[in-house]
Amino acid sequence: MNIAIIPARGGSKRIPKKNIRPFAGKPLIAHSIQVAQQAKIFDHIMVSTDSDEIAEVAREYGAEVPFIRPENLADDFTGTRPVTNHAIQYYLKQGIDLNYACCIYATAPLLTAEYLMQGYQALQAQKDKAFAFSVCTFPFPVQRALKQHNTGVTAMFPESIGKRSQDLEEAFHDAGQFYWGRVEDYLSKKGMFSEHSVPIMMPRFLVQDIDTLEDWHTAELMYKAHQLKESE
C-alpha cells in the first residue's frame, strides 16, 4: 500500500493560517490533497496537523486526519522527517501494511500528478535507491553569487566570478514539493539528500517556495499562467 502524508502545522507566522488561506479559489492545502487524489496511486491520503481548523478543512477535501499531531512534533524546530515517520508508524501500528510513503508539502499548489507519478516510477525502477524527490535548476549560476558587506559586495566564489555561464556546472535545488521513499528507508537513518536518492527534475514554472506574501503572489501568478496554458 502507498500513503501520502501532508504535514500542515497551524503556527505559520510570516503568513498567518497559510495552509488554509485561499489560493486560486480554495484553501492552499486543498491543492496538495487533490493532486494526490488525481495521481490515483495512494491507498491513504492523510494530513498530519496540530490544528483542529486545518483538520476540518483537510477532511472536507477528502483527506484522512486520524490524529492531532502531538505538541512535541509541532514546534518551530521539528523537521519534516520526524513528522512523516510519526505518521508512518501510526498506520503500521493499526496493522496497515505500507510499502511506499510520499511526503507532499501543503504549500505545493503548482505540483502536478505527472511529477508525482514520475517519482513513484523512478523509485520502483531503481531498486538500489531509497528516495525520490523533486528538484529544480537555479536560474543563474550559483558559482557567481555575491555577498553584501557594509563597504560593498564581494564574490562568494572569487575563482568563478569571471567565468562564462556556459563554463560553469549547472546546479539544482530541492523544489520543496514531494519526497517519495520506501517505508523501511523512511524509518532508517538514510539521508534524503544523499546518494540514496533519485532527483526528479521539475520545470521552473512549476516551482515556487511560499514563505512570504511576495512568494504567495508570485505563486498565484504562476498558477494562473499555467492554468491558462493548459486550457489552450
mmCIF file with all atom_site columns, C-alpha atoms in Angstrom:
data_model
loop_
_atom_site.group_PDB
_atom_site.id
_atom_site.type_symbol
_atom_site.label_atom_id
_atom_site.label_alt_id
_atom_site.label_comp_id
_atom_site.label_asym_id
_atom_site.label_entity_id
_atom_site.label_seq_id
_atom_site.pdbx_PDB_ins_code
_atom_site.Cartn_x
_atom_site.Cartn_y
_atom_site.Cartn_z
_atom_site.occupancy
_atom_site.B_iso_or_equiv
_atom_site.pdbx_formal_charge
_atom_site.auth_seq_id
_atom_site.auth_comp_id
_atom_site.auth_asym_id
_atom_site.auth_atom_id
_atom_site.pdbx_PDB_model_num
ATOM 1   C CA . MET A 1 1   ? 0.000   0.000  0.000   1.00 0.00 ? 1   MET A CA 1
ATOM 2   C CA . ASN A 1 2   ? 1.044   3.595  -0.618  1.00 0.00 ? 2   ASN A CA 1
ATOM 3   C CA . ILE A 1 3   ? 0.438   6.546  1.681   1.00 0.00 ? 3   ILE A CA 1
ATOM 4   C CA . ALA A 1 4   ? 0.598   10.291 1.038   1.00 0.00 ? 4   ALA A CA 1
ATOM 5   C CA . ILE A 1 5   ? 1.480   12.297 4.126   1.00 0.00 ? 5   ILE A CA 1
ATOM 6   C CA . ILE A 1 6   ? 0.801   16.049 4.048   1.00 0.00 ? 6   ILE A CA 1
ATOM 7   C CA . PRO A 1 7   ? 2.351   17.887 7.033   1.00 0.00 ? 7   PRO A CA 1
ATOM 8   C CA . ALA A 1 8   ? 0.428   21.054 7.897   1.00 0.00 ? 8   ALA A CA 1
ATOM 9   C CA . ARG A 1 9   ? 1.291   22.888 11.091  1.00 0.00 ? 9   ARG A CA 1
ATOM 10  C CA . GLY A 1 10  ? -1.080  25.561 12.352  1.00 0.00 ? 10  GLY A CA 1
ATOM 11  C CA . GLY A 1 11  ? 1.524   28.024 13.633  1.00 0.00 ? 11  GLY A CA 1
ATOM 12  C CA . SER A 1 12  ? 2.629   29.830 10.475  1.00 0.00 ? 12  SER A CA 1
ATOM 13  C CA . LYS A 1 13  ? 3.952   33.263 11.470  1.00 0.00 ? 13  LYS A CA 1
ATOM 14  C CA . ARG A 1 14  ? 5.011   35.045 8.272   1.00 0.00 ? 14  ARG A CA 1
ATOM 15  C CA . ILE A 1 15  ? 1.717   34.205 6.520   1.00 0.00 ? 15  ILE A CA 1
ATOM 16  C CA . PRO A 1 16  ? -0.956  33.605 9.210   1.00 0.00 ? 16  PRO A CA 1
ATOM 17  C CA . LYS A 1 17  ? -3.049  30.468 8.614   1.00 0.00 ? 17  LYS A CA 1
ATOM 18  C CA . LYS A 1 18  ? -1.013  29.870 5.466   1.00 0.00 ? 18  LYS A CA 1
ATOM 19  C CA . ASN A 1 19  ? -2.055  26.261 4.942   1.00 0.00 ? 19  ASN A CA 1
ATOM 20  C CA . ILE A 1 20  ? -5.758  27.102 4.742   1.00 0.00 ? 20  ILE A CA 1
ATOM 21  C CA . ARG A 1 21  ? -5.522  30.603 3.284   1.00 0.00 ? 21  ARG A CA 1
ATOM 22  C CA . PRO A 1 22  ? -7.471  30.814 -0.017  1.00 0.00 ? 22  PRO A CA 1
ATOM 23  C CA . PHE A 1 23  ? -5.257  30.213 -3.044  1.00 0.00 ? 23  PHE A CA 1
ATOM 24  C CA . ALA A 1 24  ? -6.872  30.345 -6.502  1.00 0.00 ? 24  ALA A CA 1
ATOM 25  C CA . GLY A 1 25  ? -10.316 29.784 -5.036  1.00 0.00 ? 25  GLY A CA 1
ATOM 26  C CA . LYS A 1 26  ? -9.635  27.061 -2.465  1.00 0.00 ? 26  LYS A CA 1
ATOM 27  C CA . PRO A 1 27  ? -7.555  26.544 0.701   1.00 0.00 ? 27  PRO A CA 1
ATOM 28  C CA . LEU A 1 28  ? -3.873  26.135 -0.104  1.00 0.00 ? 28  LEU A CA 1
ATOM 29  C CA . ILE A 1 29  ? -3.718  22.631 1.372   1.00 0.00 ? 29  ILE A CA 1
ATOM 30  C CA . ALA A 1 30  ? -6.614  21.523 -0.855  1.00 0.00 ? 30  ALA A CA 1
ATOM 31  C CA . HIS A 1 31  ? -4.327  21.678 -3.898  1.00 0.00 ? 31  HIS A CA 1
ATOM 32  C CA . SER A 1 32  ? -1.927  19.133 -2.364  1.00 0.00 ? 32  SER A CA 1
ATOM 33  C CA . ILE A 1 33  ? -4.774  16.844 -1.320  1.00 0.00 ? 33  ILE A CA 1
ATOM 34  C CA . GLN A 1 34  ? -6.338  16.974 -4.765  1.00 0.00 ? 34  GLN A CA 1
ATOM 35  C CA . VAL A 1 35  ? -3.121  16.356 -6.693  1.00 0.00 ? 35  VAL A CA 1
ATOM 36  C CA . ALA A 1 36  ? -2.558  13.254 -4.541  1.00 0.00 ? 36  ALA A CA 1
ATOM 37  C CA . GLN A 1 37  ? -6.095  12.127 -5.401  1.00 0.00 ? 37  GLN A CA 1
ATOM 38  C CA . GLN A 1 38  ? -5.523  12.786 -9.113  1.00 0.00 ? 38  GLN A CA 1
ATOM 39  C CA . ALA A 1 39  ? -2.406  10.607 -9.138  1.00 0.00 ? 39  ALA A CA 1
ATOM 40  C CA . LYS A 1 40  ? -4.578  7.559  -8.225  1.00 0.00 ? 40  LYS A CA 1
ATOM 41  C CA . ILE A 1 41  ? -1.645  5.719  -6.638  1.00 0.00 ? 41  ILE A CA 1
ATOM 42  C CA . PHE A 1 42  ? -2.389  6.239  -2.938  1.00 0.00 ? 42  PHE A CA 1
ATOM 43  C CA . ASP A 1 43  ? -4.375  3.939  -0.687  1.00 0.00 ? 43  ASP A CA 1
ATOM 44  C CA . HIS A 1 44  ? -4.304  6.565  2.075   1.00 0.00 ? 44  HIS A CA 1
ATOM 45  C CA . ILE A 1 45  ? -4.005  10.355 1.790   1.00 0.00 ? 45  ILE A CA 1
ATOM 46  C CA . MET A 1 46  ? -3.561  11.826 5.244   1.00 0.00 ? 46  MET A CA 1
ATOM 47  C CA . VAL A 1 47  ? -2.822  15.197 6.804   1.00 0.00 ? 47  VAL A CA 1
ATOM 48  C CA . SER A 1 48  ? -0.648  15.448 9.911   1.00 0.00 ? 48  SER A CA 1
ATOM 49  C CA . THR A 1 49  ? -1.592  18.616 11.768  1.00 0.00 ? 49  THR A CA 1
ATOM 50  C CA . ASP A 1 50  ? -1.735  20.087 15.242  1.00 0.00 ? 50  ASP A CA 1
ATOM 51  C CA . SER A 1 51  ? -4.687  22.311 14.257  1.00 0.00 ? 51  SER A CA 1
ATOM 52  C CA . ASP A 1 52  ? -8.370  21.387 14.541  1.00 0.00 ? 52  ASP A CA 1
ATOM 53  C CA . GLU A 1 53  ? -9.152  24.043 11.942  1.00 0.00 ? 53  GLU A CA 1
ATOM 54  C CA . ILE A 1 54  ? -6.730  22.564 9.404   1.00 0.00 ? 54  ILE A CA 1
ATOM 55  C CA . ALA A 1 55  ? -8.031  19.080 10.213  1.00 0.00 ? 55  ALA A CA 1
ATOM 56  C CA . GLU A 1 56  ? -11.590 20.162 9.415   1.00 0.00 ? 56  GLU A CA 1
ATOM 57  C CA . VAL A 1 57  ? -10.564 21.643 6.049   1.00 0.00 ? 57  VAL A CA 1
ATOM 58  C CA . ALA A 1 58  ? -8.484  18.554 5.201   1.00 0.00 ? 58  ALA A CA 1
ATOM 59  C CA . ARG A 1 59  ? -11.404 16.215 5.871   1.00 0.00 ? 59  ARG A CA 1
ATOM 60  C CA . GLU A 1 60  ? -13.692 18.457 3.821   1.00 0.00 ? 60  GLU A CA 1
ATOM 61  C CA . TYR A 1 61  ? -11.445 17.841 0.811   1.00 0.00 ? 61  TYR A CA 1
ATOM 62  C CA . GLY A 1 62  ? -11.266 14.093 1.347   1.00 0.00 ? 62  GLY A CA 1
ATOM 63  C CA . ALA A 1 63  ? -8.078  13.567 3.350   1.00 0.00 ? 63  ALA A CA 1
ATOM 64  C CA . GLU A 1 64  ? -7.777  11.346 6.417   1.00 0.00 ? 64  GLU A CA 1
ATOM 65  C CA . VAL A 1 65  ? -6.852  13.012 9.721   1.00 0.00 ? 65  VAL A CA 1
ATOM 66  C CA . PRO A 1 66  ? -6.645  10.057 12.106  1.00 0.00 ? 66  PRO A CA 1
ATOM 67  C CA . PHE A 1 67  ? -4.947  12.009 14.905  1.00 0.00 ? 67  PHE A CA 1
ATOM 68  C CA . ILE A 1 68  ? -3.980  15.511 16.006  1.00 0.00 ? 68  ILE A CA 1
ATOM 69  C CA . ARG A 1 69  ? -0.199  15.788 15.928  1.00 0.00 ? 69  ARG A CA 1
ATOM 70  C CA . PRO A 1 70  ? 1.370   15.886 19.409  1.00 0.00 ? 70  PRO A CA 1
ATOM 71  C CA . GLU A 1 71  ? 2.886   19.148 20.651  1.00 0.00 ? 71  GLU A CA 1
ATOM 72  C CA . ASN A 1 72  ? 6.450   17.799 20.658  1.00 0.00 ? 72  ASN A CA 1
ATOM 73  C CA . LEU A 1 73  ? 6.197   17.424 16.856  1.00 0.00 ? 73  LEU A CA 1
ATOM 74  C CA . ALA A 1 74  ? 4.562   20.800 16.243  1.00 0.00 ? 74  ALA A CA 1
ATOM 75  C CA . ASP A 1 75  ? 7.120   23.400 17.307  1.00 0.00 ? 75  ASP A CA 1
ATOM 76  C CA . ASP A 1 76  ? 9.254   25.693 15.141  1.00 0.00 ? 76  ASP A CA 1
ATOM 77  C CA . PHE A 1 77  ? 12.252  23.369 15.241  1.00 0.00 ? 77  PHE A CA 1
ATOM 78  C CA . THR A 1 78  ? 10.758  19.984 14.313  1.00 0.00 ? 78  THR A CA 1
ATOM 79  C CA . GLY A 1 79  ? 11.838  18.800 10.874  1.00 0.00 ? 79  GLY A CA 1
ATOM 80  C CA . THR A 1 80  ? 9.680   17.062 8.293   1.00 0.00 ? 80  THR A CA 1
ATOM 81  C CA . ARG A 1 81  ? 11.225  13.596 8.690   1.00 0.00 ? 81  ARG A CA 1
ATOM 82  C CA . PRO A 1 82  ? 10.111  13.033 12.324  1.00 0.00 ? 82  PRO A CA 1
ATOM 83  C CA . VAL A 1 83  ? 6.579   14.147 11.377  1.00 0.00 ? 83  VAL A CA 1
ATOM 84  C CA . THR A 1 84  ? 6.491   11.817 8.373   1.00 0.00 ? 84  THR A CA 1
ATOM 85  C CA . ASN A 1 85  ? 7.877   8.903  10.389  1.00 0.00 ? 85  ASN A CA 1
ATOM 86  C CA . HIS A 1 86  ? 5.351   9.510  13.168  1.00 0.00 ? 86  HIS A CA 1
ATOM 87  C CA . ALA A 1 87  ? 2.512   9.180  10.642  1.00 0.00 ? 87  ALA A CA 1
ATOM 88  C CA . ILE A 1 88  ? 4.028   6.041  9.080   1.00 0.00 ? 88  ILE A CA 1
ATOM 89  C CA . GLN A 1 89  ? 4.413   4.411  12.494  1.00 0.00 ? 89  GLN A CA 1
ATOM 90  C CA . TYR A 1 90  ? 0.816   5.290  13.399  1.00 0.00 ? 90  TYR A CA 1
ATOM 91  C CA . TYR A 1 91  ? -0.536  3.427  10.360  1.00 0.00 ? 91  TYR A CA 1
ATOM 92  C CA . LEU A 1 92  ? 1.791   0.458  10.893  1.00 0.00 ? 92  LEU A CA 1
ATOM 93  C CA . LYS A 1 93  ? 0.541   0.168  14.481  1.00 0.00 ? 93  LYS A CA 1
ATOM 94  C CA . GLN A 1 94  ? -3.009  -0.051 13.104  1.00 0.00 ? 94  GLN A CA 1
ATOM 95  C CA . GLY A 1 95  ? -1.957  -3.170 11.215  1.00 0.00 ? 95  GLY A CA 1
ATOM 96  C CA . ILE A 1 96  ? -1.865  -1.411 7.829   1.00 0.00 ? 96  ILE A CA 1
ATOM 97  C CA . ASP A 1 97  ? 0.880   -2.778 5.575   1.00 0.00 ? 97  ASP A CA 1
ATOM 98  C CA . LEU A 1 98  ? 2.632   0.164  3.881   1.00 0.00 ? 98  LEU A CA 1
ATOM 99  C CA . ASN A 1 99  ? 5.200   -0.156 1.096   1.00 0.00 ? 99  ASN A CA 1
ATOM 100 C CA . TYR A 1 100 ? 5.799   3.388  -0.131  1.00 0.00 ? 100 TYR A CA 1
ATOM 101 C CA . ALA A 1 101 ? 5.280   6.754  1.553   1.00 0.00 ? 101 ALA A CA 1
ATOM 102 C CA . CYS A 1 102 ? 5.253   10.158 -0.094  1.00 0.00 ? 102 CYS A CA 1
ATOM 103 C CA . CYS A 1 103 ? 5.508   13.365 1.899   1.00 0.00 ? 103 CYS A CA 1
ATOM 104 C CA . ILE A 1 104 ? 3.752   16.140 -0.039  1.00 0.00 ? 104 ILE A CA 1
ATOM 105 C CA . TYR A 1 105 ? 4.085   19.680 1.240   1.00 0.00 ? 105 TYR A CA 1
ATOM 106 C CA . ALA A 1 106 ? 0.869   21.590 1.884   1.00 0.00 ? 106 ALA A CA 1
ATOM 107 C CA . THR A 1 107 ? 2.495   24.568 0.155   1.00 0.00 ? 107 THR A CA 1
ATOM 108 C CA . ALA A 1 108 ? 2.842   22.960 -3.292  1.00 0.00 ? 108 ALA A CA 1
ATOM 109 C CA . PRO A 1 109 ? -0.112  24.247 -5.358  1.00 0.00 ? 109 PRO A CA 1
ATOM 110 C CA . LEU A 1 110 ? 1.906   24.046 -8.592  1.00 0.00 ? 110 LEU A CA 1
ATOM 111 C CA . LEU A 1 111 ? 2.614   20.313 -8.246  1.00 0.00 ? 111 LEU A CA 1
ATOM 112 C CA . THR A 1 112 ? 1.007   18.058 -10.857 1.00 0.00 ? 112 THR A CA 1
ATOM 113 C CA . ALA A 1 113 ? 0.107   14.362 -10.763 1.00 0.00 ? 113 ALA A CA 1
ATOM 114 C CA . GLU A 1 114 ? 2.535   13.780 -13.641 1.00 0.00 ? 114 GLU A CA 1
ATOM 115 C CA . TYR A 1 115 ? 5.574   14.531 -11.476 1.00 0.00 ? 115 TYR A CA 1
ATOM 116 C CA . LEU A 1 116 ? 4.227   12.571 -8.508  1.00 0.00 ? 116 LEU A CA 1
ATOM 117 C CA . MET A 1 117 ? 3.962   9.577  -10.847 1.00 0.00 ? 117 MET A CA 1
ATOM 118 C CA . GLN A 1 118 ? 7.483   10.151 -12.151 1.00 0.00 ? 118 GLN A CA 1
ATOM 119 C CA . GLY A 1 119 ? 8.856   9.988  -8.625  1.00 0.00 ? 119 GLY A CA 1
ATOM 120 C CA . TYR A 1 120 ? 6.978   6.788  -7.843  1.00 0.00 ? 120 TYR A CA 1
ATOM 121 C CA . GLN A 1 121 ? 8.032   5.095  -11.074 1.00 0.00 ? 121 GLN A CA 1
ATOM 122 C CA . ALA A 1 122 ? 11.674  6.140  -10.660 1.00 0.00 ? 122 ALA A CA 1
ATOM 123 C CA . LEU A 1 123 ? 11.810  4.646  -7.182  1.00 0.00 ? 123 LEU A CA 1
ATOM 124 C CA . GLN A 1 124 ? 10.208  1.417  -8.350  1.00 0.00 ? 124 GLN A CA 1
ATOM 125 C CA . ALA A 1 125 ? 12.634  1.142  -11.258 1.00 0.00 ? 125 ALA A CA 1
ATOM 126 C CA . GLN A 1 126 ? 15.798  1.818  -9.240  1.00 0.00 ? 126 GLN A CA 1
ATOM 127 C CA . LYS A 1 127 ? 15.807  -0.801 -6.521  1.00 0.00 ? 127 LYS A CA 1
ATOM 128 C CA . ASP A 1 128 ? 19.089  0.438  -5.039  1.00 0.00 ? 128 ASP A CA 1
ATOM 129 C CA . LYS A 1 129 ? 17.596  3.849  -4.218  1.00 0.00 ? 129 LYS A CA 1
ATOM 130 C CA . ALA A 1 130 ? 15.647  4.744  -1.081  1.00 0.00 ? 130 ALA A CA 1
ATOM 131 C CA . PHE A 1 131 ? 14.044  8.072  -2.003  1.00 0.00 ? 131 PHE A CA 1
ATOM 132 C CA . ALA A 1 132 ? 12.932  10.187 -4.956  1.00 0.00 ? 132 ALA A CA 1
ATOM 133 C CA . PHE A 1 133 ? 12.192  13.879 -4.583  1.00 0.00 ? 133 PHE A CA 1
ATOM 134 C CA . SER A 1 134 ? 11.508  16.971 -6.685  1.00 0.00 ? 134 SER A CA 1
ATOM 135 C CA . VAL A 1 135 ? 14.359  19.244 -7.738  1.00 0.00 ? 135 VAL A CA 1
ATOM 136 C CA . CYS A 1 136 ? 14.735  22.297 -9.967  1.00 0.00 ? 136 CYS A CA 1
ATOM 137 C CA . THR A 1 137 ? 17.657  24.115 -11.586 1.00 0.00 ? 137 THR A CA 1
ATOM 138 C CA . PHE A 1 138 ? 18.789  27.519 -10.353 1.00 0.00 ? 138 PHE A CA 1
ATOM 139 C CA . PRO A 1 139 ? 18.003  30.272 -12.887 1.00 0.00 ? 139 PRO A CA 1
ATOM 140 C CA . PHE A 1 140 ? 21.520  31.753 -12.543 1.00 0.00 ? 140 PHE A CA 1
ATOM 141 C CA . PRO A 1 141 ? 24.916  30.136 -11.860 1.00 0.00 ? 141 PRO A CA 1
ATOM 142 C CA . VAL A 1 142 ? 25.345  29.784 -8.095  1.00 0.00 ? 142 VAL A CA 1
ATOM 143 C CA . GLN A 1 143 ? 29.118  29.981 -8.556  1.00 0.00 ? 143 GLN A CA 1
ATOM 144 C CA . ARG A 1 144 ? 28.712  33.680 -9.401  1.00 0.00 ? 144 ARG A CA 1
ATOM 145 C CA . ALA A 1 145 ? 26.839  34.542 -6.193  1.00 0.00 ? 145 ALA A CA 1
ATOM 146 C CA . LEU A 1 146 ? 27.678  37.771 -4.349  1.00 0.00 ? 146 LEU A CA 1
ATOM 147 C CA . LYS A 1 147 ? 27.920  38.658 -0.657  1.00 0.00 ? 147 LYS A CA 1
ATOM 148 C CA . GLN A 1 148 ? 26.982  42.074 0.697   1.00 0.00 ? 148 GLN A CA 1
ATOM 149 C CA . HIS A 1 149 ? 29.159  43.918 3.201   1.00 0.00 ? 149 HIS A CA 1
ATOM 150 C CA . ASN A 1 150 ? 28.959  47.365 4.795   1.00 0.00 ? 150 ASN A CA 1
ATOM 151 C CA . THR A 1 151 ? 31.564  48.534 2.329   1.00 0.00 ? 151 THR A CA 1
ATOM 152 C CA . GLY A 1 152 ? 30.052  46.924 -0.777  1.00 0.00 ? 152 GLY A CA 1
ATOM 153 C CA . VAL A 1 153 ? 29.970  43.427 -2.279  1.00 0.00 ? 153 VAL A CA 1
ATOM 154 C CA . THR A 1 154 ? 32.402  40.574 -2.850  1.00 0.00 ? 154 THR A CA 1
ATOM 155 C CA . ALA A 1 155 ? 32.196  37.368 -4.818  1.00 0.00 ? 155 ALA A CA 1
ATOM 156 C CA . MET A 1 156 ? 31.217  34.282 -2.817  1.00 0.00 ? 156 MET A CA 1
ATOM 157 C CA . PHE A 1 157 ? 33.361  32.176 -5.172  1.00 0.00 ? 157 PHE A CA 1
ATOM 158 C CA . PRO A 1 158 ? 36.095  34.540 -6.489  1.00 0.00 ? 158 PRO A CA 1
ATOM 159 C CA . GLU A 1 159 ? 37.570  31.836 -8.724  1.00 0.00 ? 159 GLU A CA 1
ATOM 160 C CA . SER A 1 160 ? 34.322  31.627 -10.717 1.00 0.00 ? 160 SER A CA 1
ATOM 161 C CA . ILE A 1 161 ? 33.019  35.200 -10.831 1.00 0.00 ? 161 ILE A CA 1
ATOM 162 C CA . GLY A 1 162 ? 34.651  35.963 -14.181 1.00 0.00 ? 162 GLY A CA 1
ATOM 163 C CA . LYS A 1 163 ? 33.721  32.721 -15.911 1.00 0.00 ? 163 LYS A CA 1
ATOM 164 C CA . ARG A 1 164 ? 31.043  32.405 -18.570 1.00 0.00 ? 164 ARG A CA 1
ATOM 165 C CA . SER A 1 165 ? 27.741  30.833 -17.505 1.00 0.00 ? 165 SER A CA 1
ATOM 166 C CA . GLN A 1 166 ? 28.139  28.008 -20.019 1.00 0.00 ? 166 GLN A CA 1
ATOM 167 C CA . ASP A 1 167 ? 31.506  27.085 -18.492 1.00 0.00 ? 167 ASP A CA 1
ATOM 168 C CA . LEU A 1 168 ? 30.071  26.534 -15.009 1.00 0.00 ? 168 LEU A CA 1
ATOM 169 C CA . GLU A 1 169 ? 28.438  23.336 -13.781 1.00 0.00 ? 169 GLU A CA 1
ATOM 170 C CA . GLU A 1 170 ? 24.642  23.622 -13.578 1.00 0.00 ? 170 GLU A CA 1
ATOM 171 C CA . ALA A 1 171 ? 23.305  23.396 -10.029 1.00 0.00 ? 171 ALA A CA 1
ATOM 172 C CA . PHE A 1 172 ? 19.867  22.410 -8.814  1.00 0.00 ? 172 PHE A CA 1
ATOM 173 C CA . HIS A 1 173 ? 17.966  22.667 -5.534  1.00 0.00 ? 173 HIS A CA 1
ATOM 174 C CA . ASP A 1 174 ? 15.268  20.873 -3.586  1.00 0.00 ? 174 ASP A CA 1
ATOM 175 C CA . ALA A 1 175 ? 11.953  22.013 -5.096  1.00 0.00 ? 175 ALA A CA 1
ATOM 176 C CA . GLY A 1 176 ? 10.118  21.514 -1.785  1.00 0.00 ? 176 GLY A CA 1
ATOM 177 C CA . GLN A 1 177 ? 7.146   19.614 -3.211  1.00 0.00 ? 177 GLN A CA 1
ATOM 178 C CA . PHE A 1 178 ? 7.287   15.844 -2.734  1.00 0.00 ? 178 PHE A CA 1
ATOM 179 C CA . TYR A 1 179 ? 9.525   13.180 -1.180  1.00 0.00 ? 179 TYR A CA 1
ATOM 180 C CA . TRP A 1 180 ? 8.897   9.533  -2.073  1.00 0.00 ? 180 TRP A CA 1
ATOM 181 C CA . GLY A 1 181 ? 10.504  6.770  -0.063  1.00 0.00 ? 181 GLY A CA 1
ATOM 182 C CA . ARG A 1 182 ? 10.222  3.111  0.752   1.00 0.00 ? 182 ARG A CA 1
ATOM 183 C CA . VAL A 1 183 ? 8.699   2.827  4.216   1.00 0.00 ? 183 VAL A CA 1
ATOM 184 C CA . GLU A 1 184 ? 11.640  0.870  5.652   1.00 0.00 ? 184 GLU A CA 1
ATOM 185 C CA . ASP A 1 185 ? 14.016  3.530  4.317   1.00 0.00 ? 185 ASP A CA 1
ATOM 186 C CA . TYR A 1 186 ? 11.994  6.390  5.785   1.00 0.00 ? 186 TYR A CA 1
ATOM 187 C CA . LEU A 1 187 ? 12.283  4.674  9.162   1.00 0.00 ? 187 LEU A CA 1
ATOM 188 C CA . SER A 1 188 ? 16.024  4.131  8.705   1.00 0.00 ? 188 SER A CA 1
ATOM 189 C CA . LYS A 1 189 ? 18.873  6.610  9.136   1.00 0.00 ? 189 LYS A CA 1
ATOM 190 C CA . LYS A 1 190 ? 19.413  7.013  5.406   1.00 0.00 ? 190 LYS A CA 1
ATOM 191 C CA . GLY A 1 191 ? 19.631  10.648 4.370   1.00 0.00 ? 191 GLY A CA 1
ATOM 192 C CA . MET A 1 192 ? 17.240  12.207 1.870   1.00 0.00 ? 192 MET A CA 1
ATOM 193 C CA . PHE A 1 193 ? 19.850  14.479 0.281   1.00 0.00 ? 193 PHE A CA 1
ATOM 194 C CA . SER A 1 194 ? 22.409  11.803 -0.418  1.00 0.00 ? 194 SER A CA 1
ATOM 195 C CA . GLU A 1 195 ? 23.443  9.023  -2.771  1.00 0.00 ? 195 GLU A CA 1
ATOM 196 C CA . HIS A 1 196 ? 20.312  7.147  -1.677  1.00 0.00 ? 196 HIS A CA 1
ATOM 197 C CA . SER A 1 197 ? 18.018  9.454  -3.675  1.00 0.00 ? 197 SER A CA 1
ATOM 198 C CA . VAL A 1 198 ? 16.787  9.939  -7.232  1.00 0.00 ? 198 VAL A CA 1
ATOM 199 C CA . PRO A 1 199 ? 16.244  13.584 -8.276  1.00 0.00 ? 199 PRO A CA 1
ATOM 200 C CA . ILE A 1 200 ? 13.056  14.264 -10.252 1.00 0.00 ? 200 ILE A CA 1
ATOM 201 C CA . MET A 1 201 ? 13.653  17.372 -12.338 1.00 0.00 ? 201 MET A CA 1
ATOM 202 C CA . MET A 1 202 ? 10.773  19.850 -12.485 1.00 0.00 ? 202 MET A CA 1
ATOM 203 C CA . PRO A 1 203 ? 10.462  22.935 -14.710 1.00 0.00 ? 203 PRO A CA 1
ATOM 204 C CA . ARG A 1 204 ? 10.981  26.291 -13.015 1.00 0.00 ? 204 ARG A CA 1
ATOM 205 C CA . PHE A 1 205 ? 7.481   27.454 -13.944 1.00 0.00 ? 205 PHE A CA 1
ATOM 206 C CA . LEU A 1 206 ? 6.060   24.828 -11.561 1.00 0.00 ? 206 LEU A CA 1
ATOM 207 C CA . VAL A 1 207 ? 8.346   25.613 -8.618  1.00 0.00 ? 207 VAL A CA 1
ATOM 208 C CA . GLN A 1 208 ? 7.862   28.456 -6.135  1.00 0.00 ? 208 GLN A CA 1
ATOM 209 C CA . ASP A 1 209 ? 8.684   28.463 -2.448  1.00 0.00 ? 209 ASP A CA 1
ATOM 210 C CA . ILE A 1 210 ? 5.900   30.127 -0.425  1.00 0.00 ? 210 ILE A CA 1
ATOM 211 C CA . ASP A 1 211 ? 7.314   31.723 2.718   1.00 0.00 ? 211 ASP A CA 1
ATOM 212 C CA . THR A 1 212 ? 6.373   35.389 2.290   1.00 0.00 ? 212 THR A CA 1
ATOM 213 C CA . LEU A 1 213 ? 3.441   37.336 0.853   1.00 0.00 ? 213 LEU A CA 1
ATOM 214 C CA . GLU A 1 214 ? 5.603   38.198 -2.150  1.00 0.00 ? 214 GLU A CA 1
ATOM 215 C CA . ASP A 1 215 ? 6.167   34.459 -2.702  1.00 0.00 ? 215 ASP A CA 1
ATOM 216 C CA . TRP A 1 216 ? 2.423   33.918 -2.388  1.00 0.00 ? 216 TRP A CA 1
ATOM 217 C CA . HIS A 1 217 ? 1.546   36.487 -5.056  1.00 0.00 ? 217 HIS A CA 1
ATOM 218 C CA . THR A 1 218 ? 4.243   35.110 -7.367  1.00 0.00 ? 218 THR A CA 1
ATOM 219 C CA . ALA A 1 219 ? 2.883   31.585 -6.955  1.00 0.00 ? 219 ALA A CA 1
ATOM 220 C CA . GLU A 1 220 ? -0.660  32.755 -7.732  1.00 0.00 ? 220 GLU A CA 1
ATOM 221 C CA . LEU A 1 221 ? 0.518   34.420 -10.958 1.00 0.00 ? 221 LEU A CA 1
ATOM 222 C CA . MET A 1 222 ? 2.439   31.280 -11.938 1.00 0.00 ? 222 MET A CA 1
ATOM 223 C CA . TYR A 1 223 ? -0.592  29.116 -11.163 1.00 0.00 ? 223 TYR A CA 1
ATOM 224 C CA . LYS A 1 224 ? -2.916  31.275 -13.269 1.00 0.00 ? 224 LYS A CA 1
ATOM 225 C CA . ALA A 1 225 ? -0.457  31.306 -16.170 1.00 0.00 ? 225 ALA A CA 1
ATOM 226 C CA . HIS A 1 226 ? -0.107  27.515 -16.048 1.00 0.00 ? 226 HIS A CA 1
ATOM 227 C CA . GLN A 1 227 ? -3.881  27.014 -15.918 1.00 0.00 ? 227 GLN A CA 1
ATOM 228 C CA . LEU A 1 228 ? -4.284  29.322 -18.925 1.00 0.00 ? 228 LEU A CA 1
ATOM 229 C CA . LYS A 1 229 ? -1.635  27.407 -20.866 1.00 0.00 ? 229 LYS A CA 1
ATOM 230 C CA . GLU A 1 230 ? -3.282  24.062 -20.025 1.00 0.00 ? 230 GLU A CA 1
ATOM 231 C CA . SER A 1 231 ? -6.663  25.313 -21.289 1.00 0.00 ? 231 SER A CA 1
ATOM 232 C CA . GLU A 1 232 ? -5.332  26.369 -24.703 1.00 0.00 ? 232 GLU A CA 1
#
